[in-house]
């Protein structure tokens, strides 16, 4: 294969492009200015023939770089899918003709727009290389599962069933976790088809936990290795080449290599000892829901006896939502979500094991969701449980603990003495230390313009994080802390509704109650999903492929060492903690940890970081190749750097919906606003653009940025641009950053219009020639 | 003719909503071949009709964009739209599927330019807006529809409109002779992700959805609040176009009820809290919202979302299943019932009433092509008897988006386990 | 307090709900109520109820025995069946209301001067005589014996005359009135039923 580079342009004249634009002029610009060896037209480039024409160029004419001038890069993706060449697309349809009125008066500026997009696509192409695997990739089909409870065991069993090997590391001396203490579990099936609604209908009842069978299955599985009384004392590497030290209590350590990791570290039960109103600490007969399970299990099919004196229990009150859904300090702001199902289950135990026992569940909102949940509520009603909507004010200790409550239905203050009171306490996730604890400002995006705050704060936090913490679950040897970042209230969940397995440490997936309070069924479902993602991550690492959301991207960042000043911006600002530092402080890119967002590139003050097909150069050259009209021309130029995930699709949809976009705009999609180099903005300004608009995703608490912090980072950095502009004698209004959602179909073009008006007001850039 | 290349190492995913798309993409990104079959003309399903998601109040199209990109770029996925599974035979590791494709009358040449829609005159109720707006007889189902191809309504075939559409198309994409066709192929495992449909609010007779203009279902209200929806996002009364400020939500409308759906759909409480935010965001202190409920089921981490709405002085919660909705002389819907907390009878007039209807699984138990375990509520239960067929998302249980996606990801692994077993045996 | 009542209190000390389950018609359904209140809201005479059905169910579960049994609420039920139709849990509310009223009456706990209770007794006594209801006599008893009075009777005069003309009511029925075919058999059957019921209640007394 020859290394010769050949650029070739392909112009589609369909969809009105040929009617509205001067194709021969475009061809001329592509070849003369854009330096394409040729620019071939086709009246429908996405047709079989059109695609064959391009294919033929690649296969037979030695074309290595393809410029396609047609519709948006979001359209006809399947047709223009040439993985073996470098490719750029000039958006003449959604970017030009569909957003401009079809009349003679506008013809000139419309053509100018198209010409510029051709120049830009050609310039981008000339700076691009076809991405290729680095050669660093390794395929390792071994998965580390941390935690040997139901979640961990499920992940292991399911991954093993798909043909992968698994190591389970369990801190305690046995597999099974909490569930091995349970008497029975909440049923997960709804009533069978044909079941009537009669009061004697056959409804789901508490069922065996199945934990013993799971343990047996794990132990019998040749693909699963179990390490009991062990912790992960050190994890280093990246997907495909994780190395974990597994240390036993006795002090011995073995090192294993893994392709990916599932963290199933489970939960701790909330301790109600400090809650004075419930007197948990003052009576043996006021117990938690977990202790109730142990009582039921200890009863071994006989009657449940109360702890204080062994009396067979004849009346039980279940006090729901204890110190949950609370805004009091030291209590849980969330809810376990399953507490009412647990109470129903346990009341049914009482009904079964202690005939004649009366059971009352005092709830605020009875949370028994779904088909299985609502049927289990019915089963509880059948079992004669008294459901009382009420607020418990106090549980008084004594021979018979007494619950004082307000009955909300009867609007009555009441009290009830019983043999046993069961407190529904919540689940607290077992997460390690949060790498970003203490820098919440960053997560909420409230850091403001205080220059270095963000980066320094991360750095401080990274420093503050202990090297090996007793609390750490993973002991990652990462630049940015030892464990998975947390979302809220200690849960290591994903922020994304549509992508629940998005973690901020590539190849490491949290599963089970460490993510969100869960019962056995949910934890098993979650573990199965996490196992799939772990499999996927290691397979992708094996082919050097990016994982979500840039799946299939083979490009990865490299840096020019001679130019690097070891400032550590990149390693500190990477949203995924992908970049470590070597002894001398140079960045070490772990490409399989990388999500290819380019935030490092945007962070680098000396512009030494680049991807093969996305770099300071590929965008910078697009900016520079736009033809800037002279000052007296009254044709301003507005550079729009639009996030490819939301803002760019919004502009596309604006085109589809018939919205107009200013003819002065030149839109460049960026991988993430976090990848925007300040140099692009200063280049644009010094080249005579009149304004720059950056469109990124929503930042802050409910951030929409697919790269977590990219958009927030960009806003931080751009807050500083004002000074630079002032030094150049430019008005700060010329550079703006907007949060643009994918639904901003009308607003996104309006924001460009707004800039146009601003320029009208403050006049053209003095940097024009 | 549509051709599908598939073997018993291919996974068939039935349903292209959020669960089906997730299962298909996750399996394909693990290197498996997938055929994704969707009944509608586009992917995305019900969630593409939502304005926002709870609790982040973010836009479903944001995730849809990513999923569509993943789908478009992945050569492992074959997408069949306007397609339904009409037969399935065999066992885990070796199924024969028959898919029936309805004619779209638009072929792959379509560039999404919209020339056909410009010339066609006939208009139809727009199902995307639950009939609250009109669409042309040649239409793009919605602005982000994938595949980005127009559809001709079968009702215009044989009319002048059809000929006009054909004449207007410059790329020969209009094919009026397109016929229904059948495609048969082999697959090793099946993921059943047919999702849900909103429970038919007309069936809840005492609430008058079929009689009163100002009684809407929650899915209709969702479209109304969407700026892309029938009112451009304005919250107005259908009867007179006046801004609706005093809005009531009736929870468990047709849910937890043996007369309608036995189950609790899990999402309706959160959906109402979300929609309450639409109202209070739009109207500020002018908003006057009443939520009639039996139990508010804001599960686990959603508690703070509930709390925020509770703390809003413009929102009232009344523990009551509304007995009936009547209409007063001013055309206002009146909610009648008893506040069960302390027993207070009420007859409250509102500008508009929203029925928080639940999700009915779109699993046809009677016509299911193979023997499968379906529960009383119509959801598919995980069971060994199901062989190589795995439910994903709401086909298995009433789930929110997050849980449905989790579940679908797990379903992808279960299908892959079957495929990998087949591959090992045949290797 | 009557003997049966004392015995029942003793027997079901722990749970009025259990007592209702065992002794009230369809009482086994009370536990299935989920307090949605649709029955109370659907009742056309709802305004007349001090405690609507759903509240009565909660009171039963909360052990408010005295209050429930001496309440006149369940006596308000007119058997329109709206509540049963609407109940999401299919609870036979109408039947339970009558069951509760009946049980209260048997224990001697029904409110004094309760018109529905009185009417029910009139109806029963009337029915027992001939094995069928003599509507003319029932009307006369209602208006003149119970004290609804002449005014009400006159108000309904047109209806009475219309019924007479339409042969729906025969004034001759005033004199004895006709009986069911086998009056003797009917009375025997009732007697047997009364014996069985007495035997059942005796068990509680023991």
mmCIF file with all atom_site columns, N, CA, C and O in Angstrom, chain B residues 206-207 255-259 262 294 319-324 336-338 340 342-343 345, chain C residues 34-38 40-43 46-47 49-50 52 54-55 85-90:
data_model
loop_
_atom_site.group_PDB
_atom_site.id
_atom_site.type_symbol
_atom_site.label_atom_id
_atom_site.label_alt_id
_atom_site.label_comp_id
_atom_site.label_asym_id
_atom_site.label_entity_id
_atom_site.label_seq_id
_atom_site.pdbx_PDB_ins_code
_atom_site.Cartn_x
_atom_site.Cartn_y
_atom_site.Cartn_z
_atom_site.occupancy
_atom_site.B_iso_or_equiv
_atom_site.pdbx_formal_charge
_atom_site.auth_seq_id
_atom_site.auth_comp_id
_atom_site.auth_asym_id
_atom_site.auth_atom_id
_atom_site.pdbx_PDB_model_num
ATOM 1   N N  . UNK B 1 206 ? -66.405 7.577  33.936 1.00 0.00 ? 206 UNK B N  1
ATOM 2   C CA . UNK B 1 206 ? -66.764 8.674  34.852 1.00 0.00 ? 206 UNK B CA 1
ATOM 3   C C  . UNK B 1 206 ? -65.898 9.928  34.688 1.00 0.00 ? 206 UNK B C  1
ATOM 4   O O  . UNK B 1 206 ? -66.248 10.979 35.203 1.00 0.00 ? 206 UNK B O  1
ATOM 5   N N  . UNK B 1 207 ? -64.776 9.810  33.976 1.00 0.00 ? 207 UNK B N  1
ATOM 6   C CA . UNK B 1 207 ? -63.904 10.976 33.843 1.00 0.00 ? 207 UNK B CA 1
ATOM 7   C C  . UNK B 1 207 ? -64.163 11.778 32.554 1.00 0.00 ? 207 UNK B C  1
ATOM 8   O O  . UNK B 1 207 ? -63.583 12.838 32.359 1.00 0.00 ? 207 UNK B O  1
ATOM 9   N N  . UNK B 1 255 ? -55.604 2.831  36.554 1.00 0.00 ? 255 UNK B N  1
ATOM 10  C CA . UNK B 1 255 ? -54.555 1.947  37.059 1.00 0.00 ? 255 UNK B CA 1
ATOM 11  C C  . UNK B 1 255 ? -54.903 1.454  38.460 1.00 0.00 ? 255 UNK B C  1
ATOM 12  O O  . UNK B 1 255 ? -55.714 2.066  39.147 1.00 0.00 ? 255 UNK B O  1
ATOM 13  N N  . UNK B 1 256 ? -54.285 0.386  38.870 1.00 0.00 ? 256 UNK B N  1
ATOM 14  C CA . UNK B 1 256 ? -54.513 -0.246 40.179 1.00 0.00 ? 256 UNK B CA 1
ATOM 15  C C  . UNK B 1 256 ? -56.010 -0.527 40.330 1.00 0.00 ? 256 UNK B C  1
ATOM 16  O O  . UNK B 1 256 ? -56.564 -0.376 41.412 1.00 0.00 ? 256 UNK B O  1
ATOM 17  N N  . UNK B 1 257 ? -56.644 -0.902 39.248 1.00 0.00 ? 257 UNK B N  1
ATOM 18  C CA . UNK B 1 257 ? -58.094 -0.928 39.225 1.00 0.00 ? 257 UNK B CA 1
ATOM 19  C C  . UNK B 1 257 ? -58.561 -2.145 38.432 1.00 0.00 ? 257 UNK B C  1
ATOM 20  O O  . UNK B 1 257 ? -58.236 -2.267 37.252 1.00 0.00 ? 257 UNK B O  1
ATOM 21  N N  . UNK B 1 258 ? -59.329 -2.997 39.060 1.00 0.00 ? 258 UNK B N  1
ATOM 22  C CA . UNK B 1 258 ? -59.729 -4.227 38.364 1.00 0.00 ? 258 UNK B CA 1
ATOM 23  C C  . UNK B 1 258 ? -60.659 -3.932 37.183 1.00 0.00 ? 258 UNK B C  1
ATOM 24  O O  . UNK B 1 258 ? -60.828 -4.759 36.301 1.00 0.00 ? 258 UNK B O  1
ATOM 25  N N  . UNK B 1 259 ? -61.252 -2.733 37.163 1.00 0.00 ? 259 UNK B N  1
ATOM 26  C CA . UNK B 1 259 ? -62.087 -2.367 36.018 1.00 0.00 ? 259 UNK B CA 1
ATOM 27  C C  . UNK B 1 259 ? -61.246 -2.023 34.799 1.00 0.00 ? 259 UNK B C  1
ATOM 28  O O  . UNK B 1 259 ? -61.766 -1.940 33.691 1.00 0.00 ? 259 UNK B O  1
ATOM 29  N N  . UNK B 1 262 ? -54.884 -3.743 36.253 1.00 0.00 ? 262 UNK B N  1
ATOM 30  C CA . UNK B 1 262 ? -54.627 -4.182 37.620 1.00 0.00 ? 262 UNK B CA 1
ATOM 31  C C  . UNK B 1 262 ? -53.403 -3.483 38.214 1.00 0.00 ? 262 UNK B C  1
ATOM 32  O O  . UNK B 1 262 ? -53.332 -3.204 39.385 1.00 0.00 ? 262 UNK B O  1
ATOM 33  N N  . UNK B 1 294 ? -53.752 8.479  45.155 1.00 0.00 ? 294 UNK B N  1
ATOM 34  C CA . UNK B 1 294 ? -53.972 7.467  46.201 1.00 0.00 ? 294 UNK B CA 1
ATOM 35  C C  . UNK B 1 294 ? -52.684 7.328  47.009 1.00 0.00 ? 294 UNK B C  1
ATOM 36  O O  . UNK B 1 294 ? -52.674 7.441  48.226 1.00 0.00 ? 294 UNK B O  1
ATOM 37  N N  . UNK B 1 319 ? -55.432 13.456 48.802 1.00 0.00 ? 319 UNK B N  1
ATOM 38  C CA . UNK B 1 319 ? -55.457 11.993 48.746 1.00 0.00 ? 319 UNK B CA 1
ATOM 39  C C  . UNK B 1 319 ? -56.877 11.535 48.455 1.00 0.00 ? 319 UNK B C  1
ATOM 40  O O  . UNK B 1 319 ? -57.734 11.497 49.349 1.00 0.00 ? 319 UNK B O  1
ATOM 41  N N  . UNK B 1 320 ? -57.087 11.226 47.198 1.00 0.00 ? 320 UNK B N  1
ATOM 42  C CA . UNK B 1 320 ? -58.429 10.834 46.788 1.00 0.00 ? 320 UNK B CA 1
ATOM 43  C C  . UNK B 1 320 ? -58.402 10.310 45.368 1.00 0.00 ? 320 UNK B C  1
ATOM 44  O O  . UNK B 1 320 ? -57.738 10.863 44.507 1.00 0.00 ? 320 UNK B O  1
ATOM 45  N N  . UNK B 1 321 ? -59.125 9.235  45.163 1.00 0.00 ? 321 UNK B N  1
ATOM 46  C CA . UNK B 1 321 ? -59.380 8.827  43.791 1.00 0.00 ? 321 UNK B CA 1
ATOM 47  C C  . UNK B 1 321 ? -60.650 9.567  43.392 1.00 0.00 ? 321 UNK B C  1
ATOM 48  O O  . UNK B 1 321 ? -61.707 9.368  44.012 1.00 0.00 ? 321 UNK B O  1
ATOM 49  N N  . UNK B 1 322 ? -60.541 10.436 42.411 1.00 0.00 ? 322 UNK B N  1
ATOM 50  C CA . UNK B 1 322 ? -61.678 11.250 42.004 1.00 0.00 ? 322 UNK B CA 1
ATOM 51  C C  . UNK B 1 322 ? -62.818 10.324 41.564 1.00 0.00 ? 322 UNK B C  1
ATOM 52  O O  . UNK B 1 322 ? -62.603 9.366  40.823 1.00 0.00 ? 322 UNK B O  1
ATOM 53  N N  . UNK B 1 323 ? -64.025 10.609 42.060 1.00 0.00 ? 323 UNK B N  1
ATOM 54  C CA . UNK B 1 323 ? -65.156 9.730  41.748 1.00 0.00 ? 323 UNK B CA 1
ATOM 55  C C  . UNK B 1 323 ? -65.684 10.015 40.354 1.00 0.00 ? 323 UNK B C  1
ATOM 56  O O  . UNK B 1 323 ? -65.974 9.112  39.587 1.00 0.00 ? 323 UNK B O  1
ATOM 57  N N  . UNK B 1 324 ? -65.810 11.297 40.032 1.00 0.00 ? 324 UNK B N  1
ATOM 58  C CA . UNK B 1 324 ? -66.323 11.603 38.705 1.00 0.00 ? 324 UNK B CA 1
ATOM 59  C C  . UNK B 1 324 ? -65.876 12.996 38.283 1.00 0.00 ? 324 UNK B C  1
ATOM 60  O O  . UNK B 1 324 ? -65.534 13.829 39.116 1.00 0.00 ? 324 UNK B O  1
ATOM 61  N N  . UNK B 1 336 ? -65.209 15.616 41.332 1.00 0.00 ? 336 UNK B N  1
ATOM 62  C CA . UNK B 1 336 ? -66.039 15.314 42.489 1.00 0.00 ? 336 UNK B CA 1
ATOM 63  C C  . UNK B 1 336 ? -65.483 14.118 43.236 1.00 0.00 ? 336 UNK B C  1
ATOM 64  O O  . UNK B 1 336 ? -65.085 13.133 42.620 1.00 0.00 ? 336 UNK B O  1
ATOM 65  N N  . UNK B 1 337 ? -65.482 14.230 44.537 1.00 0.00 ? 337 UNK B N  1
ATOM 66  C CA . UNK B 1 337 ? -65.004 13.088 45.304 1.00 0.00 ? 337 UNK B CA 1
ATOM 67  C C  . UNK B 1 337 ? -64.871 13.422 46.772 1.00 0.00 ? 337 UNK B C  1
ATOM 68  O O  . UNK B 1 337 ? -65.442 14.393 47.265 1.00 0.00 ? 337 UNK B O  1
ATOM 69  N N  . UNK B 1 338 ? -64.072 12.595 47.435 1.00 0.00 ? 338 UNK B N  1
ATOM 70  C CA . UNK B 1 338 ? -63.884 12.734 48.870 1.00 0.00 ? 338 UNK B CA 1
ATOM 71  C C  . UNK B 1 338 ? -62.395 12.738 49.175 1.00 0.00 ? 338 UNK B C  1
ATOM 72  O O  . UNK B 1 338 ? -61.676 11.851 48.740 1.00 0.00 ? 338 UNK B O  1
ATOM 73  N N  . UNK B 1 340 ? -59.851 11.719 51.373 1.00 0.00 ? 340 UNK B N  1
ATOM 74  C CA . UNK B 1 340 ? -59.927 10.666 52.390 1.00 0.00 ? 340 UNK B CA 1
ATOM 75  C C  . UNK B 1 340 ? -59.146 11.019 53.654 1.00 0.00 ? 340 UNK B C  1
ATOM 76  O O  . UNK B 1 340 ? -59.313 10.375 54.662 1.00 0.00 ? 340 UNK B O  1
ATOM 77  N N  . UNK B 1 342 ? -59.227 12.714 56.533 1.00 0.00 ? 342 UNK B N  1
ATOM 78  C CA . UNK B 1 342 ? -60.129 13.482 57.377 1.00 0.00 ? 342 UNK B CA 1
ATOM 79  C C  . UNK B 1 342 ? -61.525 13.642 56.790 1.00 0.00 ? 342 UNK B C  1
ATOM 80  O O  . UNK B 1 342 ? -62.373 14.283 57.397 1.00 0.00 ? 342 UNK B O  1
ATOM 81  N N  . UNK B 1 343 ? -61.778 13.047 55.650 1.00 0.00 ? 343 UNK B N  1
ATOM 82  C CA . UNK B 1 343 ? -63.107 13.042 55.042 1.00 0.00 ? 343 UNK B CA 1
ATOM 83  C C  . UNK B 1 343 ? -63.670 14.439 54.764 1.00 0.00 ? 343 UNK B C  1
ATOM 84  O O  . UNK B 1 343 ? -64.396 15.016 55.564 1.00 0.00 ? 343 UNK B O  1
ATOM 85  N N  . UNK B 1 345 ? -65.667 16.281 51.540 1.00 0.00 ? 345 UNK B N  1
ATOM 86  C CA . UNK B 1 345 ? -66.208 16.134 50.184 1.00 0.00 ? 345 UNK B CA 1
ATOM 87  C C  . UNK B 1 345 ? -65.823 17.359 49.372 1.00 0.00 ? 345 UNK B C  1
ATOM 88  O O  . UNK B 1 345 ? -65.703 18.456 49.906 1.00 0.00 ? 345 UNK B O  1
ATOM 89  N N  . UNK C 2 34  ? -58.200 -0.105 49.709 1.00 0.00 ? 34  UNK C N  1
ATOM 90  C CA . UNK C 2 34  ? -56.922 0.620  49.711 1.00 0.00 ? 34  UNK C CA 1
ATOM 91  C C  . UNK C 2 34  ? -57.107 2.114  49.936 1.00 0.00 ? 34  UNK C C  1
ATOM 92  O O  . UNK C 2 34  ? -56.264 2.910  49.590 1.00 0.00 ? 34  UNK C O  1
ATOM 93  N N  . UNK C 2 35  ? -58.234 2.479  50.485 1.00 0.00 ? 35  UNK C N  1
ATOM 94  C CA . UNK C 2 35  ? -58.448 3.858  50.920 1.00 0.00 ? 35  UNK C CA 1
ATOM 95  C C  . UNK C 2 35  ? -58.327 4.886  49.805 1.00 0.00 ? 35  UNK C C  1
ATOM 96  O O  . UNK C 2 35  ? -57.727 5.940  49.967 1.00 0.00 ? 35  UNK C O  1
ATOM 97  N N  . UNK C 2 36  ? -58.883 4.549  48.641 1.00 0.00 ? 36  UNK C N  1
ATOM 98  C CA . UNK C 2 36  ? -58.828 5.533  47.565 1.00 0.00 ? 36  UNK C CA 1
ATOM 99  C C  . UNK C 2 36  ? -59.985 6.509  47.672 1.00 0.00 ? 36  UNK C C  1
ATOM 100 O O  . UNK C 2 36  ? -59.918 7.628  47.199 1.00 0.00 ? 36  UNK C O  1
ATOM 101 N N  . UNK C 2 37  ? -61.093 6.058  48.273 1.00 0.00 ? 37  UNK C N  1
ATOM 102 C CA . UNK C 2 37  ? -62.220 6.952  48.506 1.00 0.00 ? 37  UNK C CA 1
ATOM 103 C C  . UNK C 2 37  ? -63.191 7.073  47.358 1.00 0.00 ? 37  UNK C C  1
ATOM 104 O O  . UNK C 2 37  ? -64.103 7.884  47.400 1.00 0.00 ? 37  UNK C O  1
ATOM 105 N N  . UNK C 2 38  ? -63.024 6.251  46.326 1.00 0.00 ? 38  UNK C N  1
ATOM 106 C CA . UNK C 2 38  ? -63.903 6.408  45.170 1.00 0.00 ? 38  UNK C CA 1
ATOM 107 C C  . UNK C 2 38  ? -65.339 5.995  45.517 1.00 0.00 ? 38  UNK C C  1
ATOM 108 O O  . UNK C 2 38  ? -66.299 6.532  44.970 1.00 0.00 ? 38  UNK C O  1
ATOM 109 N N  . UNK C 2 40  ? -66.829 6.487  48.424 1.00 0.00 ? 40  UNK C N  1
ATOM 110 C CA . UNK C 2 40  ? -67.426 7.616  49.147 1.00 0.00 ? 40  UNK C CA 1
ATOM 111 C C  . UNK C 2 40  ? -67.804 8.726  48.184 1.00 0.00 ? 40  UNK C C  1
ATOM 112 O O  . UNK C 2 40  ? -68.861 9.344  48.317 1.00 0.00 ? 40  UNK C O  1
ATOM 113 N N  . UNK C 2 41  ? -66.928 8.960  47.216 1.00 0.00 ? 41  UNK C N  1
ATOM 114 C CA . UNK C 2 41  ? -67.194 10.029 46.262 1.00 0.00 ? 41  UNK C CA 1
ATOM 115 C C  . UNK C 2 41  ? -68.291 9.681  45.284 1.00 0.00 ? 41  UNK C C  1
ATOM 116 O O  . UNK C 2 41  ? -68.955 10.565 44.743 1.00 0.00 ? 41  UNK C O  1
ATOM 117 N N  . UNK C 2 42  ? -68.482 8.389  45.033 1.00 0.00 ? 42  UNK C N  1
ATOM 118 C CA . UNK C 2 42  ? -69.461 7.978  44.029 1.00 0.00 ? 42  UNK C CA 1
ATOM 119 C C  . UNK C 2 42  ? -70.868 7.850  44.610 1.00 0.00 ? 42  UNK C C  1
ATOM 120 O O  . UNK C 2 42  ? -71.832 7.703  43.874 1.00 0.00 ? 42  UNK C O  1
ATOM 121 N N  . UNK C 2 43  ? -70.979 7.868  45.898 1.00 0.00 ? 43  UNK C N  1
ATOM 122 C CA . UNK C 2 43  ? -72.275 7.633  46.552 1.00 0.00 ? 43  UNK C CA 1
ATOM 123 C C  . UNK C 2 43  ? -73.199 8.817  46.320 1.00 0.00 ? 43  UNK C C  1
ATOM 124 O O  . UNK C 2 43  ? -72.886 9.941  46.682 1.00 0.00 ? 43  UNK C O  1
ATOM 125 N N  . UNK C 2 46  ? -73.976 10.582 49.399 1.00 0.00 ? 46  UNK C N  1
ATOM 126 C CA . UNK C 2 46  ? -72.761 10.761 50.185 1.00 0.00 ? 46  UNK C CA 1
ATOM 127 C C  . UNK C 2 46  ? -72.867 11.830 51.256 1.00 0.00 ? 46  UNK C C  1
ATOM 128 O O  . UNK C 2 46  ? -72.357 11.658 52.363 1.00 0.00 ? 46  UNK C O  1
ATOM 129 N N  . UNK C 2 47  ? -73.572 12.902 50.931 1.00 0.00 ? 47  UNK C N  1
ATOM 130 C CA . UNK C 2 47  ? -73.663 14.001 51.890 1.00 0.00 ? 47  UNK C CA 1
ATOM 131 C C  . UNK C 2 47  ? -74.300 13.587 53.210 1.00 0.00 ? 47  UNK C C  1
ATOM 132 O O  . UNK C 2 47  ? -74.089 14.220 54.222 1.00 0.00 ? 47  UNK C O  1
ATOM 133 N N  . UNK C 2 49  ? -73.836 10.863 54.813 1.00 0.00 ? 49  UNK C N  1
ATOM 134 C CA . UNK C 2 49  ? -73.058 9.908  55.594 1.00 0.00 ? 49  UNK C CA 1
ATOM 135 C C  . UNK C 2 49  ? -72.104 10.623 56.536 1.00 0.00 ? 49  UNK C C  1
ATOM 136 O O  . UNK C 2 49  ? -71.290 11.426 56.098 1.00 0.00 ? 49  UNK C O  1
ATOM 137 N N  . UNK C 2 50  ? -72.173 10.251 57.792 1.00 0.00 ? 50  UNK C N  1
ATOM 138 C CA . UNK C 2 50  ? -71.185 10.805 58.718 1.00 0.00 ? 50  UNK C CA 1
ATOM 139 C C  . UNK C 2 50  ? -69.828 10.177 58.434 1.00 0.00 ? 50  UNK C C  1
ATOM 140 O O  . UNK C 2 50  ? -68.814 10.861 58.387 1.00 0.00 ? 50  UNK C O  1
ATOM 141 N N  . UNK C 2 52  ? -68.232 7.835  55.519 1.00 0.00 ? 52  UNK C N  1
ATOM 142 C CA . UNK C 2 52  ? -68.462 7.130  54.259 1.00 0.00 ? 52  UNK C CA 1
ATOM 143 C C  . UNK C 2 52  ? -67.807 5.749  54.298 1.00 0.00 ? 52  UNK C C  1
ATOM 144 O O  . UNK C 2 52  ? -67.009 5.480  55.192 1.00 0.00 ? 52  UNK C O  1
ATOM 145 N N  . UNK C 2 54  ? -65.405 4.061  52.872 1.00 0.00 ? 54  UNK C N  1
ATOM 146 C CA . UNK C 2 54  ? -63.961 3.873  52.987 1.00 0.00 ? 54  UNK C CA 1
ATOM 147 C C  . UNK C 2 54  ? -63.485 4.255  54.381 1.00 0.00 ? 54  UNK C C  1
ATOM 148 O O  . UNK C 2 54  ? -62.594 3.631  54.936 1.00 0.00 ? 54  UNK C O  1
ATOM 149 N N  . UNK C 2 55  ? -64.156 5.242  54.975 1.00 0.00 ? 55  UNK C N  1
ATOM 150 C CA . UNK C 2 55  ? -63.749 5.624  56.331 1.00 0.00 ? 55  UNK C CA 1
ATOM 151 C C  . UNK C 2 55  ? -64.187 4.553  57.335 1.00 0.00 ? 55  UNK C C  1
ATOM 152 O O  . UNK C 2 55  ? -63.453 4.212  58.256 1.00 0.00 ? 55  UNK C O  1
ATOM 153 N N  . UNK C 2 85  ? -69.499 -0.870 41.572 1.00 0.00 ? 85  UNK C N  1
ATOM 154 C CA . UNK C 2 85  ? -69.061 -0.759 40.183 1.00 0.00 ? 85  UNK C CA 1
ATOM 155 C C  . UNK C 2 85  ? -67.718 -0.033 40.102 1.00 0.00 ? 85  UNK C C  1
ATOM 156 O O  . UNK C 2 85  ? -66.842 -0.386 39.338 1.00 0.00 ? 85  UNK C O  1
ATOM 157 N N  . UNK C 2 86  ? -67.544 0.996  40.917 1.00 0.00 ? 86  UNK C N  1
ATOM 158 C CA . UNK C 2 86  ? -66.351 1.818  40.814 1.00 0.00 ? 86  UNK C CA 1
ATOM 159 C C  . UNK C 2 86  ? -65.158 1.301  41.608 1.00 0.00 ? 86  UNK C C  1
ATOM 160 O O  . UNK C 2 86  ? -64.026 1.651  41.321 1.00 0.00 ? 86  UNK C O  1
ATOM 161 N N  . UNK C 2 87  ? -65.415 0.493  42.629 1.00 0.00 ? 87  UNK C N  1
ATOM 162 C CA . UNK C 2 87  ? -64.308 0.101  43.499 1.00 0.00 ? 87  UNK C CA 1
ATOM 163 C C  . UNK C 2 87  ? -63.190 -0.576 42.717 1.00 0.00 ? 87  UNK C C  1
ATOM 164 O O  . UNK C 2 87  ? -63.417 -1.589 42.052 1.00 0.00 ? 87  UNK C O  1
ATOM 165 N N  . UNK C 2 88  ? -61.979 -0.050 42.773 1.00 0.00 ? 88  UNK C N  1
ATOM 166 C CA . UNK C 2 88  ? -60.880 -0.655 42.009 1.00 0.00 ? 88  UNK C CA 1
ATOM 167 C C  . UNK C 2 88  ? -60.474 -2.029 42.526 1.00 0.00 ? 88  UNK C C  1
ATOM 168 O O  . UNK C 2 88  ? -59.837 -2.790 41.832 1.00 0.00 ? 88  UNK C O  1
ATOM 169 N N  . UNK C 2 89  ? -60.845 -2.302 43.771 1.00 0.00 ? 89  UNK C N  1
ATOM 170 C CA . UNK C 2 89  ? -60.472 -3.590 44.356 1.00 0.00 ? 89  UNK C CA 1
ATOM 171 C C  . UNK C 2 89  ? -61.649 -4.572 44.352 1.00 0.00 ? 89  UNK C C  1
ATOM 172 O O  . UNK C 2 89  ? -61.576 -5.616 44.954 1.00 0.00 ? 89  UNK C O  1
ATOM 173 N N  . UNK C 2 90  ? -62.740 -4.191 43.721 1.00 0.00 ? 90  UNK C N  1
ATOM 174 C CA . UNK C 2 90  ? -63.916 -5.067 43.593 1.00 0.00 ? 90  UNK C CA 1
ATOM 175 C C  . UNK C 2 90  ? -64.544 -5.426 44.945 1.00 0.00 ? 90  UNK C C  1
ATOM 176 O O  . UNK C 2 90  ? -65.106 -6.498 45.117 1.00 0.00 ? 90  UNK C O  1
#
